[in-house]
């Protein structure tokens, strides 16, 4: 999520200079008043809603869904627009699936069996990158077969590939356009920002309204999430092509097309490949989440296992997602870093195409090469081990894990949740708007007020406050860890070299993967979801802070040391204050990531909005409520995003 | 002030008339307005938000001439050279090339001109990093649609001409700065243009390489005889290469002239300041230091032409027993004696 590029610079300075100076005290005052009133008024006007209870808004959404469903066969908008898109995408996905994943063309197996796919993956990796990653890719895919998850993996891969192909077909031309035209770039940037800050699976529900539950909705959701990086990076690559070279090409009389194809695109190639990398990783993450709306593949295995709290199976499938993520990431990263090739190398490469083609033919013709031998299956053993380990942890480490969990829940989560969810709604709303005004800006306060009003309208106030409590707790912990690690990384090159690859790897993993180990440790609870959210959000926040601390002028730090500051003083009086903007931005990003994960945590006992969304996918009468919950999540996200951005901008001005 | 015009017998290759380039909102109103046009750069910016990079420039370039445009950074010289082929679109004026006003050319005609008539060499080379030397050099031919065999053959010829044979298969990042600029030069020569434009081509190079490259340009000028417009901020480079030099300041023309004209007769204090440190004996010719004949001058001394540089005349003047006569076409123009020579060699700048 590239929110770094967003800088909403407000043009007017607030006139309340006294307020600005005493911001901390005023916020404390607001909180104190809130607590006092909470003691008196708790339990009244909480707008709580039972699990199966629905409001008129939810009924209205249900009716809307039914109406759209009924109109699907007659409404011209559907007949001539949405249905074409849906059928087109469905057929494309089915086509890709029929090649590697699903039985097709009257055959009991896909066109290309495992042997051919493994060979192809190895060959393609070599062709676009190098031998090392080709070996990694081959081994990784072979391992997917060993795990007994070949078909699920191929479903995930097929869906990812289909979404990536569509994303690139749409994204690269748009990126080129944004690279060449300033006006289009200005137009498209805020749209891309918005597409990326929305918690990723929130738009699943509205999409199913128009494209039904199935591959089309999953692919379009993936497209929304995965296309922005390649659009952004293509535009960036074209914009940063060396000016001299472009001018030289023009001075020789190139047409626009010639300059584009012979100068700009080759110059931007590396950046575009990095964009493709990000798009592939985003697509993989989203395809696994799309399991919630019935997308086939590994994600579905994980979701099913999570719902039955079967940690062993979830671990095995989660591991498969990790393996696939690592392979796709390494191959595309290596492709971006690839150097020049000489002629003999290219000839050897072409020769290698022959055995690859032979392997594909074998897998088309013979059963042994088509279907992975299930006697080699080690997946069930992995699942059993993981299950045993979980049982052991839960029975032997229970005093520790439960202790940690209970202390956190009792000391932090419960009180906060109680203050937020048990206060009268108007009290919370008033306090939040007031805080927005003090730490943010007038505009942030207005946004908060509107978002809160809409949340009240959604009928899910109480659930929203529960989710907000979890989000705040998780964000606080994320920031504590991120500041510690970030400062360390920012100050020590060695720490940076060791930690950064871990963070990079962490960022490429789809969200579900994080739930599994925490589920094993802490069973299903709010704490589990919060812990997973912290782990999910820490990498991005840490990196931003590390870069901020590193960005502090070396001369200033030297001056501080030279005047006799201790390390602690240098950190607290120079490095952190000077990277205040990075810290604010990290908080912003941390919040968005946490929110996204807390919602997924609905699967493992976090309840509240996340549960509402998940339930809405599976139960028809809860559809409207799920949709409302999705909207409430977006509202929370927009509110928190605007508030932290406004606070960040104010910090930037030194107010 | 206006500079010397090209000799009447030759039609200029390029004639620039009243050329303006103004950056900023509603830039077009500035050249037309006598009032705005008279403002200084700073005043113009404050009043209109516009910057005049090139203001009302006139000059002619003769065939085969090396025409140098010199100025400090920000004087508008790079903008001026870009206006010639409309890499920067001029705001007003005329650029006449072989009788055709380039500013009126449609995009297709403009491309033709860029492909066939002009070539440019850039300060930071502007090479394509993903292409080998030979592919870089033949790029201009490629976009014209020349066949591969033919353009490779032509590319090899010019690569040899600039002394890069053996490096055809290298990539730009494998070459030193000087060699990269040779590639840039070869690329400009490959299309066999009528005019070569140089935008501070050597200022990114270190001094020794720069001197080599300057000699290279002089050699190429002798060999291929192209008309050249050369932008530089380095006076010694300008004096070394330029047949005539145009000095720019804040977008406007200050003086046009040959090197010795600038040194001997600077148009104003700005130019005088510029040429102060130039070793005058290297630039001035006898015509600038000779004195009128006096009655007591003995007229049986040796003869020299008026365009002999002082440095080269020194030995013969000092060795001669009698003052040297400066003679052109049999006509006695003046006299140069020891005193005149010594005052240039020993003298300060204010002779």
PDB file of C-alpha atoms in Angstrom, chain A residues 274-485:
ATOM      1  CA  UNK A 274       8.813  -4.531 -10.082  1.00  0.00           C
ATOM      2  CA  UNK A 275       5.221  -3.406 -10.560  1.00  0.00           C
ATOM      3  CA  UNK A 276       4.373  -6.809 -12.023  1.00  0.00           C
ATOM      4  CA  UNK A 277       5.975  -8.381  -8.956  1.00  0.00           C
ATOM      5  CA  UNK A 278       3.793  -6.329  -6.610  1.00  0.00           C
ATOM      6  CA  UNK A 279       0.734  -7.049  -8.694  1.00  0.00           C
ATOM      7  CA  UNK A 280       1.383 -10.782  -8.607  1.00  0.00           C
ATOM      8  CA  UNK A 281       1.882 -10.749  -4.838  1.00  0.00           C
ATOM      9  CA  UNK A 282      -1.248  -8.662  -4.302  1.00  0.00           C
ATOM     10  CA  UNK A 283      -3.207 -10.949  -6.598  1.00  0.00           C
ATOM     11  CA  UNK A 284      -2.078 -14.042  -4.727  1.00  0.00           C
ATOM     12  CA  UNK A 285      -3.038 -12.457  -1.415  1.00  0.00           C
ATOM     13  CA  UNK A 286      -6.429 -11.454  -2.733  1.00  0.00           C
ATOM     14  CA  UNK A 287      -7.150 -14.751  -4.454  1.00  0.00           C
ATOM     15  CA  UNK A 288      -6.734 -16.544  -1.145  1.00  0.00           C
ATOM     16  CA  UNK A 289      -9.032 -14.060   0.578  1.00  0.00           C
ATOM     17  CA  UNK A 290     -11.541 -14.451  -2.231  1.00  0.00           C
ATOM     18  CA  UNK A 291     -12.103 -17.929  -0.837  1.00  0.00           C
ATOM     19  CA  UNK A 292     -14.712 -16.125   1.270  1.00  0.00           C
ATOM     20  CA  UNK A 293     -16.815 -15.728  -1.850  1.00  0.00           C
ATOM     21  CA  UNK A 294     -16.216 -19.256  -2.962  1.00  0.00           C
ATOM     22  CA  UNK A 295     -13.070 -18.817  -5.051  1.00  0.00           C
ATOM     23  CA  UNK A 296     -11.445 -22.259  -5.362  1.00  0.00           C
ATOM     24  CA  UNK A 297      -7.927 -23.069  -4.235  1.00  0.00           C
ATOM     25  CA  UNK A 298      -5.677 -23.002  -1.206  1.00  0.00           C
ATOM     26  CA  UNK A 299      -7.518 -20.105   0.399  1.00  0.00           C
ATOM     27  CA  UNK A 300     -10.661 -22.167   0.566  1.00  0.00           C
ATOM     28  CA  UNK A 301      -8.816 -24.999   2.293  1.00  0.00           C
ATOM     29  CA  UNK A 302      -7.472 -22.529   4.850  1.00  0.00           C
ATOM     30  CA  UNK A 303     -10.858 -20.870   5.430  1.00  0.00           C
ATOM     31  CA  UNK A 304     -12.625 -24.195   5.880  1.00  0.00           C
ATOM     32  CA  UNK A 305      -9.946 -25.401   8.271  1.00  0.00           C
ATOM     33  CA  UNK A 306     -10.036 -22.128  10.214  1.00  0.00           C
ATOM     34  CA  UNK A 307     -13.786 -22.333  10.534  1.00  0.00           C
ATOM     35  CA  UNK A 308     -13.513 -25.810  12.035  1.00  0.00           C
ATOM     36  CA  UNK A 309     -10.405 -24.756  14.003  1.00  0.00           C
ATOM     37  CA  UNK A 310      -8.436 -27.551  12.329  1.00  0.00           C
ATOM     38  CA  UNK A 311      -4.969 -26.045  12.776  1.00  0.00           C
ATOM     39  CA  UNK A 312      -3.152 -28.977  11.133  1.00  0.00           C
ATOM     40  CA  UNK A 313      -4.910 -28.667   7.795  1.00  0.00           C
ATOM     41  CA  UNK A 314      -4.794 -24.881   7.926  1.00  0.00           C
ATOM     42  CA  UNK A 315      -1.058 -25.056   8.561  1.00  0.00           C
ATOM     43  CA  UNK A 316      -0.429 -27.372   5.628  1.00  0.00           C
ATOM     44  CA  UNK A 317      -2.431 -25.204   3.240  1.00  0.00           C
ATOM     45  CA  UNK A 318      -0.974 -22.022   4.728  1.00  0.00           C
ATOM     46  CA  UNK A 319       2.492 -23.437   4.147  1.00  0.00           C
ATOM     47  CA  UNK A 320       1.573 -24.082   0.523  1.00  0.00           C
ATOM     48  CA  UNK A 321       0.508 -20.430   0.160  1.00  0.00           C
ATOM     49  CA  UNK A 322       3.827 -19.350   1.685  1.00  0.00           C
ATOM     50  CA  UNK A 323       5.770 -21.594  -0.694  1.00  0.00           C
ATOM     51  CA  UNK A 324       3.903 -20.243  -3.681  1.00  0.00           C
ATOM     52  CA  UNK A 325       4.339 -16.666  -2.470  1.00  0.00           C
ATOM     53  CA  UNK A 326       8.079 -17.163  -2.014  1.00  0.00           C
ATOM     54  CA  UNK A 327       8.481 -18.731  -5.449  1.00  0.00           C
ATOM     55  CA  UNK A 328       6.479 -16.031  -7.254  1.00  0.00           C
ATOM     56  CA  UNK A 329       8.207 -13.259  -5.337  1.00  0.00           C
ATOM     57  CA  UNK A 330      11.753 -14.549  -5.818  1.00  0.00           C
ATOM     58  CA  UNK A 331      11.253 -15.240  -9.509  1.00  0.00           C
ATOM     59  CA  UNK A 332       9.786 -11.829 -10.319  1.00  0.00           C
ATOM     60  CA  UNK A 333      12.274  -9.966  -8.118  1.00  0.00           C
ATOM     61  CA  UNK A 334      15.140 -11.793  -9.805  1.00  0.00           C
ATOM     62  CA  UNK A 335      13.576 -10.973 -13.175  1.00  0.00           C
ATOM     63  CA  UNK A 336      13.738  -7.274 -12.319  1.00  0.00           C
ATOM     64  CA  UNK A 337      17.411  -7.556 -11.318  1.00  0.00           C
ATOM     65  CA  UNK A 338      18.452  -9.625 -14.300  1.00  0.00           C
ATOM     66  CA  UNK A 339      21.536  -8.442 -16.151  1.00  0.00           C
ATOM     67  CA  UNK A 340      22.325  -8.574 -19.834  1.00  0.00           C
ATOM     68  CA  UNK A 341      22.561 -11.845 -21.658  1.00  0.00           C
ATOM     69  CA  UNK A 342      24.994 -12.865 -24.298  1.00  0.00           C
ATOM     70  CA  UNK A 343      24.222 -14.949 -27.318  1.00  0.00           C
ATOM     71  CA  UNK A 344      25.480 -18.398 -26.181  1.00  0.00           C
ATOM     72  CA  UNK A 345      23.304 -18.105 -23.086  1.00  0.00           C
ATOM     73  CA  UNK A 346      20.255 -17.456 -25.248  1.00  0.00           C
ATOM     74  CA  UNK A 347      21.032 -20.482 -27.402  1.00  0.00           C
ATOM     75  CA  UNK A 348      21.300 -22.761 -24.363  1.00  0.00           C
ATOM     76  CA  UNK A 349      17.988 -21.353 -23.179  1.00  0.00           C
ATOM     77  CA  UNK A 350      16.297 -22.204 -26.452  1.00  0.00           C
ATOM     78  CA  UNK A 351      17.728 -25.701 -26.296  1.00  0.00           C
ATOM     79  CA  UNK A 352      16.240 -26.112 -22.834  1.00  0.00           C
ATOM     80  CA  UNK A 353      12.827 -25.415 -24.328  1.00  0.00           C
ATOM     81  CA  UNK A 354      12.922 -28.845 -25.993  1.00  0.00           C
ATOM     82  CA  UNK A 355      12.963 -31.036 -22.839  1.00  0.00           C
ATOM     83  CA  UNK A 356      10.375 -28.668 -21.343  1.00  0.00           C
ATOM     84  CA  UNK A 357       8.080 -29.253 -24.275  1.00  0.00           C
ATOM     85  CA  UNK A 358       8.722 -32.981 -23.931  1.00  0.00           C
ATOM     86  CA  UNK A 359       7.769 -32.853 -20.242  1.00  0.00           C
ATOM     87  CA  UNK A 360       4.567 -31.015 -21.110  1.00  0.00           C
ATOM     88  CA  UNK A 361       3.765 -33.678 -23.712  1.00  0.00           C
ATOM     89  CA  UNK A 362       4.431 -36.448 -21.184  1.00  0.00           C
ATOM     90  CA  UNK A 363       2.117 -34.824 -18.685  1.00  0.00           C
ATOM     91  CA  UNK A 364      -0.532 -34.542 -21.376  1.00  0.00           C
ATOM     92  CA  UNK A 365      -0.228 -38.176 -22.322  1.00  0.00           C
ATOM     93  CA  UNK A 366       0.627 -40.270 -19.270  1.00  0.00           C
ATOM     94  CA  UNK A 367      -1.260 -40.490 -16.022  1.00  0.00           C
ATOM     95  CA  UNK A 368       1.871 -40.634 -13.850  1.00  0.00           C
ATOM     96  CA  UNK A 369       2.950 -37.264 -15.180  1.00  0.00           C
ATOM     97  CA  UNK A 370      -0.552 -35.813 -15.057  1.00  0.00           C
ATOM     98  CA  UNK A 371      -1.666 -36.620 -11.535  1.00  0.00           C
ATOM     99  CA  UNK A 372       0.659 -36.261  -8.610  1.00  0.00           C
ATOM    100  CA  UNK A 373       1.269 -39.663  -7.018  1.00  0.00           C
ATOM    101  CA  UNK A 374      -0.729 -39.555  -3.811  1.00  0.00           C
ATOM    102  CA  UNK A 375       1.504 -42.182  -2.194  1.00  0.00           C
ATOM    103  CA  UNK A 376       4.167 -39.480  -2.028  1.00  0.00           C
ATOM    104  CA  UNK A 377       1.810 -37.332  -0.009  1.00  0.00           C
ATOM    105  CA  UNK A 378       3.489 -35.839   3.035  1.00  0.00           C
ATOM    106  CA  UNK A 379       0.814 -33.191   3.468  1.00  0.00           C
ATOM    107  CA  UNK A 380      -1.339 -35.279   5.743  1.00  0.00           C
ATOM    108  CA  UNK A 381       1.712 -35.997   7.876  1.00  0.00           C
ATOM    109  CA  UNK A 382       2.504 -32.273   8.040  1.00  0.00           C
ATOM    110  CA  UNK A 383      -1.076 -31.650   9.065  1.00  0.00           C
ATOM    111  CA  UNK A 384      -0.901 -34.290  11.775  1.00  0.00           C
ATOM    112  CA  UNK A 385       2.400 -32.930  13.095  1.00  0.00           C
ATOM    113  CA  UNK A 386       1.069 -29.401  13.127  1.00  0.00           C
ATOM    114  CA  UNK A 387      -2.087 -30.623  14.836  1.00  0.00           C
ATOM    115  CA  UNK A 388      -0.052 -32.544  17.428  1.00  0.00           C
ATOM    116  CA  UNK A 389       2.206 -29.577  18.001  1.00  0.00           C
ATOM    117  CA  UNK A 390      -0.849 -27.404  18.510  1.00  0.00           C
ATOM    118  CA  UNK A 391      -2.378 -29.836  20.963  1.00  0.00           C
ATOM    119  CA  UNK A 392       0.915 -30.073  22.812  1.00  0.00           C
ATOM    120  CA  UNK A 393       1.261 -26.296  22.939  1.00  0.00           C
ATOM    121  CA  UNK A 394      -2.286 -25.851  24.063  1.00  0.00           C
ATOM    122  CA  UNK A 395      -2.049 -28.492  26.773  1.00  0.00           C
ATOM    123  CA  UNK A 396       1.492 -27.807  27.991  1.00  0.00           C
ATOM    124  CA  UNK A 397       2.000 -24.136  27.388  1.00  0.00           C
ATOM    125  CA  UNK A 398      -1.539 -23.276  28.351  1.00  0.00           C
ATOM    126  CA  UNK A 399      -0.502 -21.579  31.595  1.00  0.00           C
ATOM    127  CA  UNK A 400       1.822 -19.302  29.644  1.00  0.00           C
ATOM    128  CA  UNK A 401      -0.276 -18.669  26.557  1.00  0.00           C
ATOM    129  CA  UNK A 402      -3.521 -18.420  28.430  1.00  0.00           C
ATOM    130  CA  UNK A 403      -1.828 -16.224  31.005  1.00  0.00           C
ATOM    131  CA  UNK A 404      -0.600 -13.847  28.331  1.00  0.00           C
ATOM    132  CA  UNK A 405      -3.920 -13.931  26.581  1.00  0.00           C
ATOM    133  CA  UNK A 406      -5.967 -13.386  29.740  1.00  0.00           C
ATOM    134  CA  UNK A 407      -3.807 -10.600  31.055  1.00  0.00           C
ATOM    135  CA  UNK A 408      -3.989  -8.760  27.755  1.00  0.00           C
ATOM    136  CA  UNK A 409      -7.669  -9.358  27.432  1.00  0.00           C
ATOM    137  CA  UNK A 410      -8.462  -8.305  30.990  1.00  0.00           C
ATOM    138  CA  UNK A 411      -6.105  -5.367  31.288  1.00  0.00           C
ATOM    139  CA  UNK A 412      -6.261  -3.890  27.818  1.00  0.00           C
ATOM    140  CA  UNK A 413      -8.857  -5.217  25.468  1.00  0.00           C
ATOM    141  CA  UNK A 414     -11.823  -5.515  27.813  1.00  0.00           C
ATOM    142  CA  UNK A 415     -11.589  -2.091  29.426  1.00  0.00           C
ATOM    143  CA  UNK A 416     -11.089  -0.318  26.113  1.00  0.00           C
ATOM    144  CA  UNK A 417     -13.879  -2.254  24.491  1.00  0.00           C
ATOM    145  CA  UNK A 418     -16.083  -1.505  27.452  1.00  0.00           C
ATOM    146  CA  UNK A 419     -15.401   2.223  27.254  1.00  0.00           C
ATOM    147  CA  UNK A 420     -16.041   2.309  23.512  1.00  0.00           C
ATOM    148  CA  UNK A 421     -18.946  -0.103  23.250  1.00  0.00           C
ATOM    149  CA  UNK A 422     -20.723   0.552  26.558  1.00  0.00           C
ATOM    150  CA  UNK A 423     -20.704   4.332  26.353  1.00  0.00           C
ATOM    151  CA  UNK A 424     -23.742   5.980  24.876  1.00  0.00           C
ATOM    152  CA  UNK A 425     -23.129   6.302  21.159  1.00  0.00           C
ATOM    153  CA  UNK A 426     -23.463  10.061  21.204  1.00  0.00           C
ATOM    154  CA  UNK A 427     -20.781  10.325  23.876  1.00  0.00           C
ATOM    155  CA  UNK A 428     -18.272   8.319  21.826  1.00  0.00           C
ATOM    156  CA  UNK A 429     -19.145  10.272  18.708  1.00  0.00           C
ATOM    157  CA  UNK A 430     -18.743  13.616  20.449  1.00  0.00           C
ATOM    158  CA  UNK A 431     -15.413  12.597  21.965  1.00  0.00           C
ATOM    159  CA  UNK A 432     -14.025  11.253  18.671  1.00  0.00           C
ATOM    160  CA  UNK A 433     -15.065  14.372  16.760  1.00  0.00           C
ATOM    161  CA  UNK A 434     -13.524  16.573  19.444  1.00  0.00           C
ATOM    162  CA  UNK A 435     -10.266  14.632  19.352  1.00  0.00           C
ATOM    163  CA  UNK A 436     -10.239  14.808  15.541  1.00  0.00           C
ATOM    164  CA  UNK A 437     -10.566  18.541  15.805  1.00  0.00           C
ATOM    165  CA  UNK A 438      -7.723  18.869  18.294  1.00  0.00           C
ATOM    166  CA  UNK A 439      -5.125  16.484  16.900  1.00  0.00           C
ATOM    167  CA  UNK A 440      -6.233  16.693  13.275  1.00  0.00           C
ATOM    168  CA  UNK A 441      -8.024  19.492  11.505  1.00  0.00           C
ATOM    169  CA  UNK A 442     -11.484  20.883  10.952  1.00  0.00           C
ATOM    170  CA  UNK A 443     -11.743  18.777   7.868  1.00  0.00           C
ATOM    171  CA  UNK A 444     -10.768  15.616   9.777  1.00  0.00           C
ATOM    172  CA  UNK A 445     -13.442  16.422  12.366  1.00  0.00           C
ATOM    173  CA  UNK A 446     -16.066  16.744   9.652  1.00  0.00           C
ATOM    174  CA  UNK A 447     -14.987  13.451   8.096  1.00  0.00           C
ATOM    175  CA  UNK A 448     -15.151  11.772  11.523  1.00  0.00           C
ATOM    176  CA  UNK A 449     -18.621  13.157  12.169  1.00  0.00           C
ATOM    177  CA  UNK A 450     -19.931  11.976   8.801  1.00  0.00           C
ATOM    178  CA  UNK A 451     -18.362   8.515   9.154  1.00  0.00           C
ATOM    179  CA  UNK A 452     -19.706   8.074  12.677  1.00  0.00           C
ATOM    180  CA  UNK A 453     -23.176   9.174  11.611  1.00  0.00           C
ATOM    181  CA  UNK A 454     -23.147   6.642   8.786  1.00  0.00           C
ATOM    182  CA  UNK A 455     -21.961   3.928  11.161  1.00  0.00           C
ATOM    183  CA  UNK A 456     -24.917   4.678  13.425  1.00  0.00           C
ATOM    184  CA  UNK A 457     -27.115   4.439  10.365  1.00  0.00           C
ATOM    185  CA  UNK A 458     -25.612   1.079   9.428  1.00  0.00           C
ATOM    186  CA  UNK A 459     -27.098  -0.342  12.602  1.00  0.00           C
ATOM    187  CA  UNK A 460     -23.780  -1.871  13.602  1.00  0.00           C
ATOM    188  CA  UNK A 461     -22.564   0.731  16.075  1.00  0.00           C
ATOM    189  CA  UNK A 462     -21.798  -1.698  18.849  1.00  0.00           C
ATOM    190  CA  UNK A 463     -19.927  -4.141  16.606  1.00  0.00           C
ATOM    191  CA  UNK A 464     -18.022  -1.251  15.079  1.00  0.00           C
ATOM    192  CA  UNK A 465     -16.892  -0.080  18.508  1.00  0.00           C
ATOM    193  CA  UNK A 466     -15.738  -3.589  19.396  1.00  0.00           C
ATOM    194  CA  UNK A 467     -13.743  -3.725  16.174  1.00  0.00           C
ATOM    195  CA  UNK A 468     -12.396  -0.237  16.832  1.00  0.00           C
ATOM    196  CA  UNK A 469     -11.204  -1.326  20.280  1.00  0.00           C
ATOM    197  CA  UNK A 470      -9.316  -4.288  18.822  1.00  0.00           C
ATOM    198  CA  UNK A 471      -7.904  -2.051  16.116  1.00  0.00           C
ATOM    199  CA  UNK A 472      -6.638   0.511  18.608  1.00  0.00           C
ATOM    200  CA  UNK A 473      -5.016  -2.101  20.858  1.00  0.00           C
ATOM    201  CA  UNK A 474      -3.356  -3.803  17.892  1.00  0.00           C
ATOM    202  CA  UNK A 475      -2.166  -0.485  16.479  1.00  0.00           C
ATOM    203  CA  UNK A 476      -0.652   0.594  19.785  1.00  0.00           C
ATOM    204  CA  UNK A 477       1.331  -2.633  19.961  1.00  0.00           C
ATOM    205  CA  UNK A 478       2.276  -2.408  16.318  1.00  0.00           C
ATOM    206  CA  UNK A 479       3.660   1.063  16.895  1.00  0.00           C
ATOM    207  CA  UNK A 480       5.592   0.100  20.028  1.00  0.00           C
ATOM    208  CA  UNK A 481       7.311  -2.724  18.181  1.00  0.00           C
ATOM    209  CA  UNK A 482       7.733  -0.689  15.022  1.00  0.00           C
ATOM    210  CA  UNK A 483       9.352   2.249  16.811  1.00  0.00           C
ATOM    211  CA  UNK A 484      11.766  -0.012  18.678  1.00  0.00           C
ATOM    212  CA  UNK A 485      12.720  -2.030  15.627  1.00  0.00           C
TER     213      UNK A 485
END
